[in-house]
Tab-separated table of C-alpha atoms and ligand atoms in Angstrom:
chain	number	residue	atom	x	y	z
A	1182	MET	CA	-12.528	19.557	5.440
A	1183	ILE	CA	-11.309	17.581	2.025
A	1184	LYS	CA	-9.497	18.969	-0.933
A	1185	ILE	CA	-11.105	17.629	-4.091
A	1186	ARG	CA	-10.454	17.989	-7.315
A	1187	VAL	CA	-12.894	18.143	-9.798
A	1188	PRO	CA	-13.633	14.423	-11.007
A	1189	ALA	CA	-13.576	13.075	-14.757
A	1190	TYR	CA	-16.536	14.036	-16.086
A	1191	ASP	CA	-18.771	13.330	-19.088
A	1192	TRP	CA	-17.610	17.020	-20.323
A	1193	ALA	CA	-20.333	16.724	-23.370
A	1194	LEU	CA	-23.085	16.161	-20.645
A	1195	VAL	CA	-21.902	18.747	-17.959
A	1196	GLN	CA	-21.916	21.671	-21.276
A	1197	ASN	CA	-25.190	20.411	-22.448
A	1198	LEU	CA	-27.270	20.663	-18.399
A	1199	SER	CA	-24.919	24.360	-18.226
A	1200	ARG	CA	-26.291	26.052	-21.485
A	1201	ARG	CA	-29.678	25.514	-20.075
A	1202	ASP	CA	-31.611	28.545	-18.391
A	1203	ASP	CA	-30.686	29.870	-16.084
A	1204	GLY	CA	-34.049	30.154	-14.003
A	1205	ALA	CA	-34.633	26.155	-14.893
A	1206	LYS	CA	-31.599	25.319	-13.373
A	1207	PRO	CA	-33.035	24.449	-9.996
A	1208	THR	CA	-36.042	22.787	-10.899
A	1209	LEU	CA	-34.378	20.721	-14.005
A	1210	TRP	CA	-31.647	19.141	-10.779
A	1211	GLU	CA	-34.854	17.639	-9.601
A	1212	ARG	CA	-34.910	15.163	-11.833
A	1213	THR	CA	-33.852	11.648	-11.749
A	1214	THR	CA	-33.731	10.166	-15.135
A	1215	GLY	CA	-32.555	11.465	-18.266
A	1216	ARG	CA	-29.204	13.606	-18.711
A	1217	VAL	CA	-29.783	15.069	-15.249
A	1218	GLY	CA	-30.292	11.615	-13.665
A	1219	ARG	CA	-26.756	10.606	-16.053
A	1220	PHE	CA	-25.424	13.655	-14.879
A	1221	LYS	CA	-26.470	13.249	-10.822
A	1222	ARG	CA	-25.000	9.804	-10.881
A	1223	ASP	CA	-21.926	10.592	-12.142
A	1224	VAL	CA	-21.380	12.615	-9.256
A	1225	THR	CA	-22.337	10.404	-7.014
A	1226	THR	CA	-20.468	7.609	-8.047
A	1227	LEU	CA	-17.137	10.145	-8.915
A	1228	LEU	CA	-16.955	12.192	-5.927
A	1229	THR	CA	-17.170	9.258	-3.433
A	1230	VAL	CA	-14.042	8.427	-4.910
A	1231	GLN	CA	-12.451	11.576	-4.834
A	1232	GLN	CA	-14.110	11.693	-1.274
A	1233	ARG	CA	-13.157	8.580	-0.107
A	1234	ARG	CA	-16.673	8.519	0.734
A	1235	ARG	CA	-16.081	11.357	3.848
A	1236	CYS	CA	-18.299	14.382	3.851
A	1237	ALA	CA	-16.617	17.242	2.635
A	1238	TYR	CA	-16.780	19.387	5.286
A	1239	CYS	CA	-16.094	17.392	7.805
A	1240	ARG	CA	-14.880	14.346	7.385
A	1241	SER	CA	-16.888	12.259	9.081
A	1242	TYR	CA	-17.882	8.704	7.004
A	1243	LEU	CA	-20.755	8.804	4.789
A	1244	HIS	CA	-22.419	5.905	5.884
A	1245	GLU	CA	-25.755	6.490	3.407
A	1246	ASP	CA	-26.159	3.840	0.898
A	1247	HIS	CA	-26.780	7.253	-1.358
A	1248	PRO	CA	-25.092	10.059	0.294
A	1249	ALA	CA	-26.338	13.855	-0.101
A	1250	ARG	CA	-24.665	15.794	-2.825
A	1251	ASP	CA	-24.452	20.062	-1.657
A	1252	HIS	CA	-24.291	22.867	-3.757
A	1253	VAL	CA	-21.898	24.590	-1.894
A	1254	ALA	CA	-23.380	27.689	-3.199
A	1255	PRO	CA	-27.275	26.681	-2.680
A	1256	LYS	CA	-28.983	26.298	-5.717
A	1257	ALA	CA	-31.935	28.613	-4.599
A	1258	VAL	CA	-29.373	31.796	-4.298
A	1259	TYR	CA	-27.632	30.871	-7.063
A	1260	PRO	CA	-29.145	28.714	-9.481
A	1261	LYS	CA	-26.395	29.542	-12.468
A	1262	TRP	CA	-23.789	26.776	-11.037
A	1263	THR	CA	-26.624	24.390	-10.157
A	1264	PHE	CA	-24.668	22.058	-12.120
A	1265	ARG	CA	-20.990	23.971	-12.004
A	1266	PRO	CA	-18.523	20.714	-11.128
A	1267	GLU	CA	-17.090	22.991	-8.640
A	1268	ASN	CA	-19.984	24.009	-6.896
A	1269	LEU	CA	-21.396	19.879	-5.921
A	1270	VAL	CA	-20.006	17.782	-2.674
A	1271	LEU	CA	-21.054	15.567	-0.601
A	1272	ALA	CA	-21.967	15.388	2.358
A	1273	CYS	CA	-23.416	14.139	5.049
A	1274	TYR	CA	-26.826	14.633	6.369
A	1275	ALA	CA	-25.682	17.435	9.742
A	1276	CYS	CA	-23.538	19.017	7.496
A	1277	ASN	CA	-26.054	18.884	4.361
A	1278	THR	CA	-29.165	19.480	6.399
A	1279	ASP	CA	-28.796	21.008	9.951
A	1280	ARG	CA	-25.904	23.071	9.817
A	1281	LYS	CA	-26.057	24.506	6.052
A	1282	ASP	CA	-29.481	24.125	4.924
A	1283	THR	CA	-29.381	27.571	2.904
A	1284	TYR	CA	-26.976	29.686	4.393
A	1285	ASP	CA	-24.826	31.758	2.168
A	1286	PRO	CA	-21.062	31.086	2.224
A	1287	ILE	CA	-20.181	34.058	-0.412
A	1288	GLU	CA	-18.641	37.098	1.259
A	1289	ILE	CA	-18.517	38.790	-1.565
A	1290	TRP	CA	-20.221	37.760	-5.758
A	1291	HIS	CA	-18.362	37.856	-9.074
A	1292	ARG	CA	-20.169	36.191	-11.709
A	1293	LYS	CA	-17.192	33.981	-12.487
A	1294	TYR	CA	-17.743	31.241	-9.705
A	1295	ARG	CA	-14.398	30.905	-9.322
A	1296	ARG	CA	-13.632	34.523	-8.809
A	1297	CYS	CA	-16.005	34.645	-6.126
A	1298	ARG	CA	-14.567	34.900	-2.068
A	1299	PHE	CA	-15.799	32.257	0.404
A	1300	LYS	CA	-16.676	33.196	3.945
A	1301	ILE	CA	-16.013	29.356	3.909
A	1302	VAL	CA	-13.177	27.022	3.469
A	1303	HIS	CA	-14.274	25.680	-0.539
A	1304	PRO	CA	-13.407	22.113	-0.823
A	1305	TYR	CA	-12.255	23.028	-4.576
A	1306	PHE	CA	-10.149	26.283	-4.296
A	1307	ASP	CA	-8.720	25.907	-0.871
A	1308	ALA	CA	-6.201	24.260	1.340
A	1309	PRO	CA	-7.945	22.960	4.301
A	1310	GLY	CA	-4.380	23.168	6.177
A	1311	ALA	CA	-3.803	26.401	5.106
A	1312	HIS	CA	-7.172	27.751	6.916
A	1313	LEU	CA	-7.221	25.014	10.130
A	1314	ASP	CA	-4.852	23.287	12.268
A	1315	TYR	CA	-5.080	20.079	13.398
A	1316	SER	CA	-3.976	18.688	17.191
A	1317	ILE	CA	-4.223	16.113	19.671
A	1318	GLY	CA	-5.463	16.746	22.474
A	1319	GLY	CA	-5.362	14.085	24.204
A	1320	PRO	CA	-5.509	10.660	23.731
A	1321	ARG	CA	-9.352	10.396	22.385
A	1322	GLN	CA	-9.457	14.093	21.070
A	1323	ILE	CA	-8.225	15.817	17.944
A	1324	LEU	CA	-9.032	19.578	17.807
A	1325	ILE	CA	-9.246	22.079	15.131
A	1326	ALA	CA	-8.307	25.574	15.652
A	1327	GLY	CA	-9.219	28.298	13.146
A	1328	ILE	CA	-6.301	29.742	11.444
A	1329	THR	CA	-7.886	32.110	9.423
A	1330	ALA	CA	-10.916	33.814	9.281
A	1331	LYS	CA	-12.321	31.351	6.688
A	1332	GLY	CA	-11.196	28.690	9.281
A	1333	ASP	CA	-13.431	30.228	11.769
A	1334	GLU	CA	-16.087	30.680	9.967
A	1335	THR	CA	-16.406	26.937	8.437
A	1336	ILE	CA	-15.877	25.089	12.119
A	1337	SER	CA	-18.522	27.633	13.677
A	1338	ARG	CA	-20.806	27.002	10.823
A	1339	PHE	CA	-20.189	23.030	10.999
A	1340	GLU	CA	-19.436	22.634	14.390
A	1341	LEU	CA	-16.076	20.491	14.007
A	1342	MET	CA	-15.362	21.351	17.698
A	1343	THR	CA	-18.650	20.287	19.982
A	1344	PRO	CA	-16.937	17.741	22.431
A	1345	GLU	CA	-19.223	14.769	20.732
A	1346	ARG	CA	-17.324	15.904	17.251
A	1347	VAL	CA	-13.587	16.131	18.992
A	1348	LYS	CA	-14.459	12.226	20.385
A	1349	GLU	CA	-16.160	11.330	16.558
A	1350	ARG	CA	-12.633	12.531	14.834
A	1351	ALA	CA	-10.434	11.090	17.303
A	1352	ALA	CA	-11.851	7.403	16.681
A	1353	ASP	CA	-12.229	8.240	13.208
A	1354	ALA	CA	-8.629	8.677	12.857
A	1355	LEU	CA	-7.986	5.289	14.736
A	1356	VAL	CA	-9.627	3.326	12.514
A	1357	GLU	CA	-8.470	5.171	9.047
A	1358	GLU	CA	-4.805	4.573	10.650
A	1359	GLN	CA	-5.633	1.109	11.708
A	1360	PRO	CA	-4.397	-0.685	8.923
A	1361	ASN	CA	-1.542	1.567	7.691
A	1362	ARG	CA	-0.435	0.396	10.746
A	1363	LEU	CA	-1.201	-2.905	11.168
A	1364	GLN	CA	0.740	-2.975	7.193
A	1365	GLN	CA	3.286	-1.776	8.956
A	1366	GLN	CA	3.878	-4.473	12.154
A	1367	PHE	CA	3.014	-6.975	9.664
A	1368	GLN	CA	6.610	-5.553	7.708
A	1369	ASN	CA	8.958	-4.721	10.748
A	1370	SER	CA	7.892	-8.753	11.247
A	1371	TYR	CA	8.090	-10.422	8.494
A	1372	ARG	CA	11.669	-8.637	7.731
A	1373	ALA	CA	12.775	-9.365	11.625
A	1374	VAL	CA	11.863	-12.812	10.705
A	1375	LEU	CA	14.050	-13.065	7.160
A	1376	ALA	CA	16.709	-11.615	9.536
A	1377	THR	CA	17.404	-14.097	11.932
A	1378	ARG	CA	17.238	-16.426	9.304
A	1379	ALA	CA	20.065	-18.117	7.146
A	1380	PRO	CA	19.804	-17.469	3.659
A	1381	LEU	CA	18.124	-19.605	1.434
A	1382	LYS	CA	20.119	-21.694	-0.192
A	1383	PRO	CA	19.771	-22.150	-3.943
A	1384	ALA	CA	17.316	-24.475	-4.783
A	1385	ALA	CA	19.086	-28.104	-5.354
A	1386	ARG	CA	19.537	-28.980	-9.193
A	1387	ILE	CA	16.774	-31.611	-10.520
A	1388	ARG	CA	18.693	-34.014	-12.661
A	1389	PRO	CA	17.133	-35.155	-15.500
A	1390	THR	CA	16.096	-38.725	-14.636
A	1391	ARG	CA	17.401	-40.847	-17.071
A	1392	LEU	CA	14.992	-42.820	-18.570
B	2752	ZN	ZN1	-20.268	16.439	7.495
């Protein structure tokens, strides 16, 4: 899971779309041009940066050119929140289509989105670390255990503990850490070279040549 912050949307546009008739919102969402098109493009661009191009649910890298925009609370069930920024995330195909589909993540509904009680770890509202515990299970395994009922539900809904996922996460973490590690190694050897070298002499003064 990734904790997401609401990106800097064009708030006038968000308000404009939110004011539309709730029943018409899911159909409106299908548009690709005009205001809706612009908002959807913003969602993709801004969330790609915010989520570091990773799926909001399983953290796998989003290889797709146009990753799926997923409504945490499905728009078919909750049309009112179709354009609600905190209800929108980018998700990989498997999480969006195979694992989530029409799943209703709301346990207790409230007319205010923020006050709903969610069954899964909410990418905008919850700290993943409070619900999920990551640990190394072996040389090529990163395990996830639920700390809370929300954590357990998230793991089972998004199938985060299948043998493939466990291996995939480890491979993924390695790739992610590699640049940092290389950078660290580079800095260490650079410092070592500097430490063994005699201090640099101040550059010889250049005497003005007499003409
Ligand atoms: Zn995913």
